[in-house]
């Protein structure tokens, strides 16, 4: 991986739900961490696998490993999404490449 390929800015957002004094729930997405990323559409075998499950726009984001992003590998990862160019993506899968803690690959599906 070449650092110059990490040339797109993405923001990891976290789902937040709070209750007001009146008892109303306020649900919103808040900024969790903004990072530099490489952004690629799937191709080849990965593309056809995504098509088989009707994942219309599956994108692979590669970012530098960061301890704060380990939460994306947990069962709570559904509480996070990616904001890229005002488009939102649900995180489906993360891969800490070879467990080297250098790069994290994130497969995500665009939300329409």
mmCIF file of N, CA, C and O in Angstrom, residues 19-24:
data_model
loop_
_atom_site.group_PDB
_atom_site.id
_atom_site.type_symbol
_atom_site.label_atom_id
_atom_site.label_comp_id
_atom_site.label_asym_id
_atom_site.label_seq_id
_atom_site.Cartn_x
_atom_site.Cartn_y
_atom_site.Cartn_z
ATOM 1 N N UNK A 19 -32.299 10.909 25.225
ATOM 2 C CA UNK A 19 -33.668 11.232 25.614
ATOM 3 C C UNK A 19 -33.685 12.630 26.220
ATOM 4 O O UNK A 19 -32.892 12.944 27.100
ATOM 5 N N UNK A 20 -34.612 13.457 25.734
ATOM 6 C CA UNK A 20 -34.722 14.819 26.254
ATOM 7 C C UNK A 20 -35.429 14.804 27.603
ATOM 8 O O UNK A 20 -35.979 13.782 28.022
ATOM 9 N N UNK A 21 -35.450 15.944 28.261
ATOM 10 C CA UNK A 21 -36.129 16.076 29.555
ATOM 11 C C UNK A 21 -37.627 15.789 29.419
ATOM 12 O O UNK A 21 -38.279 15.364 30.371
ATOM 13 N N UNK A 22 -38.171 15.999 28.221
ATOM 14 C CA UNK A 22 -39.591 15.742 27.969
ATOM 15 C C UNK A 22 -39.871 14.282 27.632
ATOM 16 O O UNK A 22 -41.006 13.919 27.362
ATOM 17 N N UNK A 23 -38.829 13.458 27.578
ATOM 18 C CA UNK A 23 -39.009 12.039 27.283
ATOM 19 C C UNK A 23 -38.974 11.685 25.805
ATOM 20 O O UNK A 23 -39.284 10.564 25.427
ATOM 21 N N UNK A 24 -38.595 12.632 24.952
ATOM 22 C CA UNK A 24 -38.510 12.356 23.521
ATOM 23 C C UNK A 24 -37.120 11.826 23.174
ATOM 24 O O UNK A 24 -36.112 12.324 23.692
#
